[in-house]
mmCIF file of N, CA, C and O in Angstrom:
data_model
loop_
_atom_site.group_PDB
_atom_site.id
_atom_site.type_symbol
_atom_site.label_atom_id
_atom_site.label_comp_id
_atom_site.label_asym_id
_atom_site.label_seq_id
_atom_site.Cartn_x
_atom_site.Cartn_y
_atom_site.Cartn_z
ATOM 1 N N MET A 1 96.688 -59.743 -40.564
ATOM 2 C CA MET A 1 95.646 -60.865 -39.857
ATOM 3 C C MET A 1 94.714 -60.983 -41.006
ATOM 4 O O MET A 1 94.256 -59.764 -41.102
ATOM 5 N N SER A 2 94.693 -62.107 -41.808
ATOM 6 C CA SER A 2 93.068 -62.499 -42.377
ATOM 7 C C SER A 2 91.780 -62.729 -41.341
ATOM 8 O O SER A 2 92.308 -63.342 -40.753
ATOM 9 N N THR A 3 91.051 -62.070 -42.221
ATOM 10 C CA THR A 3 89.609 -62.782 -41.870
ATOM 11 C C THR A 3 88.994 -63.285 -42.231
ATOM 12 O O THR A 3 88.937 -63.623 -43.479
ATOM 13 N N ALA A 4 88.496 -64.967 -42.032
ATOM 14 C CA ALA A 4 87.928 -65.931 -42.677
ATOM 15 C C ALA A 4 86.352 -65.571 -43.160
ATOM 16 O O ALA A 4 85.890 -65.260 -42.300
ATOM 17 N N TYR A 5 86.321 -66.210 -44.293
ATOM 18 C CA TYR A 5 84.795 -65.792 -44.528
ATOM 19 C C TYR A 5 84.148 -66.527 -44.188
ATOM 20 O O TYR A 5 84.445 -68.186 -44.218
ATOM 21 N N ALA A 6 82.864 -66.737 -43.611
ATOM 22 C CA ALA A 6 81.761 -67.665 -43.197
ATOM 23 C C ALA A 6 80.655 -67.462 -43.461
ATOM 24 O O ALA A 6 79.728 -66.127 -43.111
ATOM 25 N N PRO A 7 80.010 -68.178 -44.388
ATOM 26 C CA PRO A 7 78.690 -68.160 -45.229
ATOM 27 C C PRO A 7 77.538 -67.789 -44.026
ATOM 28 O O PRO A 7 77.762 -68.533 -43.128
ATOM 29 N N THR A 8 76.385 -66.976 -44.333
ATOM 30 C CA THR A 8 75.862 -66.813 -43.559
ATOM 31 C C THR A 8 74.266 -67.308 -43.995
ATOM 32 O O THR A 8 74.232 -67.137 -45.049
ATOM 33 N N LEU A 9 73.174 -67.986 -43.116
ATOM 34 C CA LEU A 9 71.937 -68.469 -43.508
ATOM 35 C C LEU A 9 70.726 -67.519 -42.799
ATOM 36 O O LEU A 9 70.462 -67.514 -42.154
ATOM 37 N N SER A 10 69.764 -67.217 -43.679
ATOM 38 C CA SER A 10 69.066 -66.501 -43.728
ATOM 39 C C SER A 10 67.848 -66.926 -44.118
ATOM 40 O O SER A 10 67.493 -67.109 -44.939
ATOM 41 N N LEU A 11 66.892 -66.915 -42.583
ATOM 42 C CA LEU A 11 65.571 -67.623 -42.870
ATOM 43 C C LEU A 11 64.627 -67.081 -42.839
ATOM 44 O O LEU A 11 64.593 -66.133 -42.006
ATOM 45 N N THR A 12 63.520 -67.112 -43.365
ATOM 46 C CA THR A 12 62.756 -66.012 -42.960
ATOM 47 C C THR A 12 60.856 -67.149 -42.993
ATOM 48 O O THR A 12 60.744 -68.149 -43.518
ATOM 49 N N VAL A 13 60.273 -67.262 -41.700
ATOM 50 C CA VAL A 13 59.338 -68.153 -41.387
ATOM 51 C C VAL A 13 57.765 -67.559 -41.852
ATOM 52 O O VAL A 13 57.653 -66.073 -41.652
ATOM 53 N N PRO A 14 57.411 -67.827 -43.323
ATOM 54 C CA PRO A 14 55.852 -67.543 -43.395
ATOM 55 C C PRO A 14 54.905 -67.300 -42.394
ATOM 56 O O PRO A 14 55.164 -68.226 -41.619
ATOM 57 N N HIS A 15 54.572 -66.762 -42.458
ATOM 58 C CA HIS A 15 52.644 -66.416 -41.707
ATOM 59 C C HIS A 15 52.288 -67.387 -41.678
ATOM 60 O O HIS A 15 51.903 -67.679 -43.369
ATOM 61 N N PRO A 16 51.342 -68.211 -40.828
ATOM 62 C CA PRO A 16 50.468 -69.190 -40.950
ATOM 63 C C PRO A 16 49.420 -69.195 -42.226
ATOM 64 O O PRO A 16 48.882 -67.985 -41.824
ATOM 65 N N GLY A 17 49.620 -69.767 -42.829
ATOM 66 C CA GLY A 17 48.249 -69.614 -44.046
ATOM 67 C C GLY A 17 48.685 -69.293 -44.851
ATOM 68 O O GLY A 17 47.832 -69.064 -46.169
ATOM 69 N N SER A 18 49.786 -68.437 -45.242
ATOM 70 C CA SER A 18 50.432 -67.421 -46.169
ATOM 71 C C SER A 18 50.903 -68.789 -46.863
ATOM 72 O O SER A 18 51.747 -69.469 -47.067
ATOM 73 N N PRO A 19 51.123 -68.441 -48.450
ATOM 74 C CA PRO A 19 51.732 -69.090 -49.549
ATOM 75 C C PRO A 19 52.816 -69.266 -49.254
ATOM 76 O O PRO A 19 53.731 -67.997 -49.212
ATOM 77 N N VAL A 20 53.891 -70.499 -49.668
ATOM 78 C CA VAL A 20 54.763 -70.147 -49.203
ATOM 79 C C VAL A 20 55.889 -70.620 -51.160
ATOM 80 O O VAL A 20 55.556 -71.049 -51.523
ATOM 81 N N SER A 21 57.134 -69.467 -51.181
ATOM 82 C CA SER A 21 57.110 -69.599 -52.032
ATOM 83 C C SER A 21 58.436 -71.048 -52.253
ATOM 84 O O SER A 21 59.123 -71.218 -51.357
ATOM 85 N N ASP A 22 58.032 -71.690 -53.889
ATOM 86 C CA ASP A 22 59.133 -72.868 -53.725
ATOM 87 C C ASP A 22 60.901 -72.468 -54.547
ATOM 88 O O ASP A 22 61.042 -73.372 -55.062
ATOM 89 N N GLY A 23 60.904 -71.265 -54.845
ATOM 90 C CA GLY A 23 61.783 -70.582 -55.064
ATOM 91 C C GLY A 23 61.481 -70.460 -56.651
ATOM 92 O O GLY A 23 62.748 -69.768 -57.485
ATOM 93 N N ALA A 24 60.737 -70.732 -57.239
ATOM 94 C CA ALA A 24 60.776 -70.920 -58.727
ATOM 95 C C ALA A 24 59.571 -69.542 -59.471
ATOM 96 O O ALA A 24 59.249 -69.861 -60.422
ATOM 97 N N GLY A 25 59.154 -69.051 -58.623
ATOM 98 C CA GLY A 25 58.280 -68.395 -58.909
ATOM 99 C C GLY A 25 56.738 -68.361 -58.822
ATOM 100 O O GLY A 25 55.853 -67.847 -58.769
ATOM 101 N N LEU A 26 56.384 -69.919 -58.090
ATOM 102 C CA LEU A 26 55.412 -70.196 -57.775
ATOM 103 C C LEU A 26 54.885 -70.578 -56.075
ATOM 104 O O LEU A 26 55.893 -71.064 -55.384
ATOM 105 N N ALA A 27 53.775 -70.774 -55.731
ATOM 106 C CA ALA A 27 53.517 -70.652 -54.583
ATOM 107 C C ALA A 27 53.514 -72.371 -54.344
ATOM 108 O O ALA A 27 52.715 -72.672 -55.182
ATOM 109 N N ALA A 28 53.694 -72.702 -53.445
ATOM 110 C CA ALA A 28 53.788 -73.922 -53.376
ATOM 111 C C ALA A 28 52.684 -75.237 -52.850
ATOM 112 O O ALA A 28 52.616 -75.815 -53.505
ATOM 113 N N ASP A 29 52.366 -74.641 -51.981
ATOM 114 C CA ASP A 29 50.876 -74.884 -51.873
ATOM 115 C C ASP A 29 49.651 -74.578 -52.869
ATOM 116 O O ASP A 29 48.735 -75.073 -52.426
ATOM 117 N N THR A 30 49.846 -73.406 -53.775
ATOM 118 C CA THR A 30 48.588 -73.184 -54.693
ATOM 119 C C THR A 30 49.165 -73.137 -56.173
ATOM 120 O O THR A 30 48.396 -73.715 -56.936
ATOM 121 N N GLY A 31 50.322 -73.071 -56.512
ATOM 122 C CA GLY A 31 50.247 -73.428 -57.950
ATOM 123 C C GLY A 31 50.620 -72.140 -58.677
ATOM 124 O O GLY A 31 50.582 -72.404 -59.435
ATOM 125 N N ARG A 32 50.091 -71.086 -57.559
ATOM 126 C CA ARG A 32 49.540 -69.694 -58.158
ATOM 127 C C ARG A 32 51.012 -68.729 -58.369
ATOM 128 O O ARG A 32 52.146 -69.151 -57.490
ATOM 129 N N ALA A 33 50.887 -68.289 -59.296
ATOM 130 C CA ALA A 33 52.073 -67.250 -59.626
ATOM 131 C C ALA A 33 52.249 -66.117 -57.988
ATOM 132 O O ALA A 33 51.396 -66.384 -57.548
ATOM 133 N N ASP A 34 53.747 -67.006 -57.850
ATOM 134 C CA ASP A 34 54.372 -66.185 -55.929
ATOM 135 C C ASP A 34 54.302 -64.485 -56.744
ATOM 136 O O ASP A 34 55.510 -63.973 -57.294
ATOM 137 N N THR A 35 53.520 -63.236 -56.315
ATOM 138 C CA THR A 35 53.852 -62.099 -56.641
ATOM 139 C C THR A 35 54.532 -61.471 -55.522
ATOM 140 O O THR A 35 54.630 -60.273 -55.186
ATOM 141 N N GLY A 36 54.916 -62.198 -53.969
ATOM 142 C CA GLY A 36 55.659 -61.499 -53.104
ATOM 143 C C GLY A 36 54.408 -60.766 -52.341
ATOM 144 O O GLY A 36 54.971 -60.459 -51.258
ATOM 145 N N ARG A 37 53.493 -60.690 -52.009
ATOM 146 C CA ARG A 37 52.182 -59.847 -51.543
ATOM 147 C C ARG A 37 51.510 -61.198 -50.658
ATOM 148 O O ARG A 37 51.343 -62.260 -51.211
ATOM 149 N N ASP A 38 51.239 -60.773 -49.440
ATOM 150 C CA ASP A 38 50.397 -61.470 -48.494
ATOM 151 C C ASP A 38 48.911 -61.605 -49.073
ATOM 152 O O ASP A 38 48.289 -60.605 -49.199
ATOM 153 N N GLU A 39 48.628 -62.836 -49.605
ATOM 154 C CA GLU A 39 47.321 -63.064 -49.929
ATOM 155 C C GLU A 39 46.686 -63.413 -49.431
ATOM 156 O O GLU A 39 45.989 -64.579 -49.522
ATOM 157 N N SER A 40 46.601 -64.068 -48.334
ATOM 158 C CA SER A 40 46.349 -64.648 -46.875
ATOM 159 C C SER A 40 45.031 -63.813 -46.818
ATOM 160 O O SER A 40 44.410 -64.547 -46.017
ATOM 161 N N PHE A 41 44.798 -62.514 -47.231
ATOM 162 C CA PHE A 41 43.404 -62.258 -46.732
ATOM 163 C C PHE A 41 42.633 -62.189 -47.745
ATOM 164 O O PHE A 41 42.890 -62.311 -49.215
ATOM 165 N N LEU A 42 41.762 -62.113 -47.669
ATOM 166 C CA LEU A 42 40.229 -61.686 -48.732
ATOM 167 C C LEU A 42 39.906 -60.665 -49.430
ATOM 168 O O LEU A 42 40.284 -59.543 -48.318
ATOM 169 N N PRO A 43 39.439 -60.401 -50.448
ATOM 170 C CA PRO A 43 39.668 -59.116 -51.141
ATOM 171 C C PRO A 43 38.034 -58.584 -50.403
ATOM 172 O O PRO A 43 37.583 -59.351 -50.078
ATOM 173 N N VAL A 44 38.522 -57.208 -50.703
ATOM 174 C CA VAL A 44 37.639 -56.367 -50.440
ATOM 175 C C VAL A 44 36.302 -56.553 -50.929
ATOM 176 O O VAL A 44 36.317 -56.606 -52.090
ATOM 177 N N PRO A 45 34.874 -56.791 -50.418
ATOM 178 C CA PRO A 45 33.714 -57.415 -50.851
ATOM 179 C C PRO A 45 33.110 -56.055 -51.931
ATOM 180 O O PRO A 45 33.725 -54.718 -51.695
ATOM 181 N N ASP A 46 32.753 -56.343 -53.214
ATOM 182 C CA ASP A 46 32.302 -55.065 -53.790
ATOM 183 C C ASP A 46 30.600 -54.786 -53.534
ATOM 184 O O ASP A 46 30.129 -55.784 -53.830
ATOM 185 N N PRO A 47 30.522 -53.727 -53.223
ATOM 186 C CA PRO A 47 28.888 -53.204 -52.329
ATOM 187 C C PRO A 47 27.587 -53.585 -53.382
ATOM 188 O O PRO A 47 26.721 -54.131 -53.408
ATOM 189 N N ALA A 48 28.362 -53.962 -54.821
ATOM 190 C CA ALA A 48 26.947 -53.634 -55.802
ATOM 191 C C ALA A 48 26.965 -55.345 -55.828
ATOM 192 O O ALA A 48 25.688 -55.433 -56.108
ATOM 193 N N GLN A 49 27.685 -55.749 -55.302
ATOM 194 C CA GLN A 49 27.056 -57.293 -55.492
ATOM 195 C C GLN A 49 26.361 -58.176 -54.083
ATOM 196 O O GLN A 49 26.183 -59.409 -53.782
ATOM 197 N N ARG A 50 26.540 -56.563 -53.028
ATOM 198 C CA ARG A 50 25.567 -57.372 -52.023
ATOM 199 C C ARG A 50 24.371 -57.502 -52.033
ATOM 200 O O ARG A 50 23.866 -57.177 -52.780
ATOM 201 N N LEU A 51 23.767 -58.562 -51.797
ATOM 202 C CA LEU A 51 22.337 -59.243 -51.577
ATOM 203 C C LEU A 51 21.654 -58.212 -50.810
ATOM 204 O O LEU A 51 21.976 -57.892 -49.434
ATOM 205 N N SER A 52 20.439 -57.869 -50.949
ATOM 206 C CA SER A 52 19.179 -56.918 -50.373
ATOM 207 C C SER A 52 18.499 -57.772 -49.754
ATOM 208 O O SER A 52 17.468 -58.392 -50.539
ATOM 209 N N LEU A 53 18.953 -58.484 -48.387
ATOM 210 C CA LEU A 53 17.679 -59.334 -47.695
ATOM 211 C C LEU A 53 17.306 -58.511 -46.837
ATOM 212 O O LEU A 53 18.184 -58.093 -45.867
ATOM 213 N N PRO A 54 16.270 -58.609 -46.236
ATOM 214 C CA PRO A 54 15.810 -57.890 -45.213
ATOM 215 C C PRO A 54 16.541 -58.741 -44.120
ATOM 216 O O PRO A 54 16.616 -59.975 -43.662
ATOM 217 N N ILE A 55 16.867 -57.901 -42.811
ATOM 218 C CA ILE A 55 17.446 -58.416 -42.007
ATOM 219 C C ILE A 55 16.173 -58.361 -40.174
ATOM 220 O O ILE A 55 16.056 -57.217 -40.150
ATOM 221 N N SER A 56 16.289 -59.249 -39.694
ATOM 222 C CA SER A 56 15.546 -59.007 -38.375
ATOM 223 C C SER A 56 15.897 -57.908 -37.536
ATOM 224 O O SER A 56 17.336 -57.903 -37.457
ATOM 225 N N PRO A 57 15.167 -57.334 -36.667
ATOM 226 C CA PRO A 57 15.690 -56.593 -35.843
ATOM 227 C C PRO A 57 16.355 -57.052 -34.676
ATOM 228 O O PRO A 57 17.906 -56.359 -34.595
ATOM 229 N N GLN A 58 15.951 -57.966 -34.430
ATOM 230 C CA GLN A 58 16.934 -59.192 -33.385
ATOM 231 C C GLN A 58 18.263 -59.585 -34.025
ATOM 232 O O GLN A 58 19.002 -59.109 -33.060
ATOM 233 N N ASP A 59 18.074 -59.569 -35.353
ATOM 234 C CA ASP A 59 19.386 -60.132 -36.073
ATOM 235 C C ASP A 59 20.378 -58.860 -35.788
ATOM 236 O O ASP A 59 21.835 -59.250 -35.614
ATOM 237 N N ARG A 60 19.855 -57.663 -36.031
ATOM 238 C CA ARG A 60 20.396 -56.404 -36.528
ATOM 239 C C ARG A 60 21.196 -55.910 -35.111
ATOM 240 O O ARG A 60 22.464 -55.670 -34.788
ATOM 241 N N ARG A 61 20.092 -56.422 -34.118
ATOM 242 C CA ARG A 61 20.850 -56.080 -32.690
ATOM 243 C C ARG A 61 22.052 -56.928 -32.474
ATOM 244 O O ARG A 61 23.094 -56.454 -31.531
ATOM 245 N N ARG A 62 22.026 -58.103 -32.571
ATOM 246 C CA ARG A 62 22.896 -59.365 -32.814
ATOM 247 C C ARG A 62 24.331 -58.969 -33.130
ATOM 248 O O ARG A 62 25.202 -58.822 -32.362
ATOM 249 N N LEU A 63 24.463 -58.158 -34.517
ATOM 250 C CA LEU A 63 25.195 -57.980 -35.262
ATOM 251 C C LEU A 63 26.020 -56.652 -34.572
ATOM 252 O O LEU A 63 27.147 -56.793 -34.629
ATOM 253 N N ASP A 64 25.060 -55.858 -34.149
ATOM 254 C CA ASP A 64 25.551 -54.522 -33.990
ATOM 255 C C ASP A 64 26.230 -54.780 -32.347
ATOM 256 O O ASP A 64 27.141 -54.323 -32.185
ATOM 257 N N LEU A 65 25.461 -55.466 -32.006
ATOM 258 C CA LEU A 65 26.305 -55.985 -29.959
ATOM 259 C C LEU A 65 27.700 -56.970 -30.311
ATOM 260 O O LEU A 65 28.317 -56.059 -29.701
ATOM 261 N N HIS A 66 27.489 -57.932 -31.410
ATOM 262 C CA HIS A 66 28.624 -58.418 -31.940
ATOM 263 C C HIS A 66 30.129 -57.147 -32.204
ATOM 264 O O HIS A 66 31.458 -57.284 -31.507
ATOM 265 N N ALA A 67 29.593 -56.552 -33.005
ATOM 266 C CA ALA A 67 30.478 -55.244 -33.394
ATOM 267 C C ALA A 67 30.821 -54.072 -32.246
ATOM 268 O O ALA A 67 32.337 -54.681 -31.878
ATOM 269 N N VAL A 68 30.236 -54.578 -31.327
ATOM 270 C CA VAL A 68 30.481 -53.128 -30.378
ATOM 271 C C VAL A 68 31.306 -53.622 -29.207
ATOM 272 O O VAL A 68 32.291 -53.184 -28.951
ATOM 273 N N LEU A 69 30.877 -55.045 -29.125
ATOM 274 C CA LEU A 69 31.972 -56.209 -28.250
ATOM 275 C C LEU A 69 33.332 -55.882 -28.406
ATOM 276 O O LEU A 69 34.299 -55.779 -27.763
ATOM 277 N N THR A 70 33.495 -56.589 -30.210
ATOM 278 C CA THR A 70 34.687 -56.678 -30.578
ATOM 279 C C THR A 70 35.245 -55.330 -30.799
ATOM 280 O O THR A 70 36.891 -55.262 -30.345
ATOM 281 N N ALA A 71 34.895 -54.175 -30.881
ATOM 282 C CA ALA A 71 35.514 -53.193 -31.374
ATOM 283 C C ALA A 71 36.130 -52.445 -29.840
ATOM 284 O O ALA A 71 37.250 -51.503 -29.395
ATOM 285 N N SER A 72 35.565 -52.629 -28.848
ATOM 286 C CA SER A 72 35.759 -52.556 -27.189
ATOM 287 C C SER A 72 37.015 -53.559 -26.601
ATOM 288 O O SER A 72 37.129 -53.699 -25.671
ATOM 289 N N GLY A 73 37.305 -54.897 -27.484
ATOM 290 C CA GLY A 73 38.117 -55.866 -27.305
ATOM 291 C C GLY A 73 37.941 -56.896 -25.962
ATOM 292 O O GLY A 73 38.304 -57.171 -25.347
ATOM 293 N N ILE A 74 36.539 -56.826 -26.288
ATOM 294 C CA ILE A 74 35.613 -57.883 -25.138
ATOM 295 C C ILE A 74 35.388 -58.846 -26.352
ATOM 296 O O ILE A 74 34.293 -58.769 -27.269
ATOM 297 N N ALA A 75 36.332 -60.523 -26.031
ATOM 298 C CA ALA A 75 35.568 -61.618 -26.960
ATOM 299 C C ALA A 75 34.668 -62.275 -25.805
ATOM 300 O O ALA A 75 34.904 -63.181 -24.570
ATOM 301 N N PRO A 76 33.490 -62.531 -26.651
ATOM 302 C CA PRO A 76 32.671 -62.869 -25.894
ATOM 303 C C PRO A 76 32.775 -64.808 -25.741
ATOM 304 O O PRO A 76 33.490 -65.143 -26.229
ATOM 305 N N LEU A 77 32.453 -65.098 -24.495
ATOM 306 C CA LEU A 77 32.791 -66.702 -24.358
ATOM 307 C C LEU A 77 31.977 -67.539 -25.023
ATOM 308 O O LEU A 77 30.558 -67.010 -25.005
ATOM 309 N N PRO A 78 31.956 -68.699 -24.779
ATOM 310 C CA PRO A 78 31.338 -69.358 -25.753
ATOM 311 C C PRO A 78 29.592 -69.587 -25.347
ATOM 312 O O PRO A 78 28.510 -69.887 -25.546
ATOM 313 N N GLY A 79 30.121 -69.744 -23.696
ATOM 314 C CA GLY A 79 28.249 -69.792 -23.079
ATOM 315 C C GLY A 79 27.680 -68.212 -23.326
ATOM 316 O O GLY A 79 26.789 -68.148 -22.750
ATOM 317 N N ASP A 80 28.347 -67.021 -23.414
ATOM 318 C CA ASP A 80 27.621 -65.690 -23.104
ATOM 319 C C ASP A 80 27.155 -65.529 -24.882
ATOM 320 O O ASP A 80 26.062 -64.978 -24.388
ATOM 321 N N LEU A 81 26.870 -66.614 -25.441
ATOM 322 C CA LEU A 81 26.171 -66.250 -26.920
ATOM 323 C C LEU A 81 24.553 -66.344 -26.523
ATOM 324 O O LEU A 81 24.049 -65.611 -27.007
ATOM 325 N N GLU A 82 24.649 -67.068 -25.206
ATOM 326 C CA GLU A 82 22.488 -67.357 -24.742
ATOM 327 C C GLU A 82 22.192 -66.187 -24.484
ATOM 328 O O GLU A 82 21.332 -65.539 -24.398
ATOM 329 N N ALA A 83 23.246 -64.929 -24.018
ATOM 330 C CA ALA A 83 23.478 -63.962 -23.107
ATOM 331 C C ALA A 83 23.216 -63.158 -23.859
ATOM 332 O O ALA A 83 22.018 -62.064 -24.048
ATOM 333 N N ILE A 84 24.088 -62.762 -25.163
ATOM 334 C CA ILE A 84 24.107 -62.223 -26.322
ATOM 335 C C ILE A 84 22.047 -62.348 -26.860
ATOM 336 O O ILE A 84 21.644 -61.463 -27.001
ATOM 337 N N GLU A 85 21.879 -63.502 -27.544
ATOM 338 C CA GLU A 85 20.297 -63.452 -27.668
ATOM 339 C C GLU A 85 19.662 -63.009 -26.854
ATOM 340 O O GLU A 85 18.649 -62.477 -27.437
ATOM 341 N N ALA A 86 19.582 -63.506 -25.662
ATOM 342 C CA ALA A 86 18.497 -63.125 -24.540
ATOM 343 C C ALA A 86 18.545 -60.997 -24.616
ATOM 344 O O ALA A 86 17.403 -60.779 -24.793
ATOM 345 N N LEU A 87 19.856 -60.699 -24.865
ATOM 346 C CA LEU A 87 19.832 -59.307 -24.573
ATOM 347 C C LEU A 87 19.359 -58.591 -25.889
ATOM 348 O O LEU A 87 18.759 -57.533 -25.752
ATOM 349 N N CYS A 88 19.314 -58.958 -27.199
ATOM 350 C CA CYS A 88 18.712 -58.793 -28.286
ATOM 351 C C CYS A 88 17.485 -58.402 -28.553
ATOM 352 O O CYS A 88 17.147 -58.448 -29.652
ATOM 353 N N ARG A 89 16.927 -59.729 -27.887
ATOM 354 C CA ARG A 89 15.447 -59.983 -27.878
ATOM 355 C C ARG A 89 14.720 -58.714 -27.251
ATOM 356 O O ARG A 89 13.698 -58.454 -27.644
ATOM 357 N N LEU A 90 15.300 -57.565 -26.654
ATOM 358 C CA LEU A 90 14.652 -56.683 -26.151
ATOM 359 C C LEU A 90 15.061 -55.482 -27.096
ATOM 360 O O LEU A 90 15.483 -55.727 -28.164
ATOM 361 N N ASP A 91 14.170 -54.381 -27.104
ATOM 362 C CA ASP A 91 13.787 -53.302 -27.949
ATOM 363 C C ASP A 91 15.252 -52.415 -27.895
ATOM 364 O O ASP A 91 16.214 -52.774 -27.379
ATOM 365 N N ASP A 92 15.272 -51.688 -28.958
ATOM 366 C CA ASP A 92 16.198 -50.605 -29.408
ATOM 367 C C ASP A 92 17.079 -50.089 -28.008
ATOM 368 O O ASP A 92 18.113 -49.497 -28.065
ATOM 369 N N ARG A 93 16.174 -49.111 -27.370
ATOM 370 C CA ARG A 93 16.354 -48.451 -26.590
ATOM 371 C C ARG A 93 17.479 -49.217 -25.464
ATOM 372 O O ARG A 93 18.273 -48.520 -24.625
ATOM 373 N N VAL A 94 16.768 -50.727 -25.014
ATOM 374 C CA VAL A 94 17.686 -50.963 -23.902
ATOM 375 C C VAL A 94 19.235 -51.806 -24.308
ATOM 376 O O VAL A 94 19.676 -50.946 -23.791
ATOM 377 N N ASN A 95 19.106 -51.764 -26.014
ATOM 378 C CA ASN A 95 20.328 -52.340 -26.483
ATOM 379 C C ASN A 95 21.122 -50.746 -27.078
ATOM 380 O O ASN A 95 22.464 -50.498 -26.557
ATOM 381 N N ALA A 96 20.726 -49.625 -26.970
ATOM 382 C CA ALA A 96 21.408 -48.124 -27.075
ATOM 383 C C ALA A 96 22.270 -48.192 -25.340
ATOM 384 O O ALA A 96 23.224 -47.730 -25.863
ATOM 385 N N ALA A 97 21.215 -48.206 -24.527
ATOM 386 C CA ALA A 97 21.570 -48.469 -23.161
ATOM 387 C C ALA A 97 23.028 -49.239 -23.181
ATOM 388 O O ALA A 97 24.010 -49.094 -22.398
ATOM 389 N N LEU A 98 22.616 -50.503 -23.399
ATOM 390 C CA LEU A 98 23.967 -51.677 -23.389
ATOM 391 C C LEU A 98 25.255 -51.202 -24.188
ATOM 392 O O LEU A 98 26.097 -51.198 -23.339
ATOM 393 N N HIS A 99 24.985 -50.610 -24.944
ATOM 394 C CA HIS A 99 26.156 -50.155 -26.043
ATOM 395 C C HIS A 99 26.755 -49.042 -25.720
ATOM 396 O O HIS A 99 28.092 -49.034 -25.185
ATOM 397 N N ARG A 100 25.917 -48.019 -25.031
ATOM 398 C CA ARG A 100 26.801 -46.755 -24.049
ATOM 399 C C ARG A 100 27.274 -47.334 -22.835
ATOM 400 O O ARG A 100 28.226 -47.102 -22.744
ATOM 401 N N TRP A 101 26.811 -48.350 -22.642
ATOM 402 C CA TRP A 101 27.593 -48.568 -21.125
ATOM 403 C C TRP A 101 29.113 -49.390 -21.663
ATOM 404 O O TRP A 101 29.861 -49.012 -20.840
ATOM 405 N N ILE A 102 28.951 -50.353 -22.614
ATOM 406 C CA ILE A 102 30.211 -51.290 -23.302
ATOM 407 C C ILE A 102 31.227 -49.692 -24.058
ATOM 408 O O ILE A 102 31.864 -49.905 -23.213
ATOM 409 N N THR A 103 30.977 -49.055 -24.408
ATOM 410 C CA THR A 103 31.631 -48.050 -24.862
ATOM 411 C C THR A 103 32.157 -46.916 -23.991
ATOM 412 O O THR A 103 32.837 -46.650 -24.343
ATOM 413 N N GLY A 104 31.248 -46.962 -23.211
ATOM 414 C CA GLY A 104 31.597 -45.484 -22.693
ATOM 415 C C GLY A 104 30.676 -44.070 -22.810
ATOM 416 O O GLY A 104 31.426 -43.129 -22.296
ATOM 417 N N SER A 105 30.461 -44.552 -24.270
ATOM 418 C CA SER A 105 30.167 -43.330 -24.680
ATOM 419 C C SER A 105 28.515 -42.466 -24.374
ATOM 420 O O SER A 105 27.561 -43.361 -24.219
ATOM 421 N N VAL A 106 28.288 -41.119 -24.120
ATOM 422 C CA VAL A 106 27.262 -40.305 -23.970
ATOM 423 C C VAL A 106 26.364 -40.211 -25.230
ATOM 424 O O VAL A 106 25.154 -40.605 -25.344
ATOM 425 N N LEU A 107 27.433 -40.796 -26.615
ATOM 426 C CA LEU A 107 26.564 -40.586 -28.118
ATOM 427 C C LEU A 107 25.823 -41.658 -28.372
ATOM 428 O O LEU A 107 25.126 -41.528 -29.627
ATOM 429 N N ALA A 108 25.863 -42.966 -28.008
ATOM 430 C CA ALA A 108 25.165 -44.107 -28.511
ATOM 431 C C ALA A 108 23.719 -44.110 -27.974
ATOM 432 O O ALA A 108 23.134 -44.939 -28.641
ATOM 433 N N GLY A 109 23.561 -43.116 -27.195
ATOM 434 C CA GLY A 109 21.955 -43.042 -26.976
ATOM 435 C C GLY A 109 20.989 -42.450 -27.366
ATOM 436 O O GLY A 109 20.951 -41.541 -28.697
#
């Protein structure tokens, strides 16, 4: 008994936003060479090119609070932004306690 040959088709679905190869070595949507790497991520910033601008304590507390919420897996809802702004107008001691409550860490204070 002979086994019949059946061709198979293998499809790869690209990640949304990543360049799609046209098979000729060029990324179809960019015209750049297809390196086979996922180039949808931004390059790592160069610290030497960082701007040295002063940041207000309130803005620093707001950025820190967003970082703590994100690291804890808490995504603020659009209506929460006013509450975040109000909390960041409070002093560093209050914000340290807030970070400690969010992370459950005694070391945050």
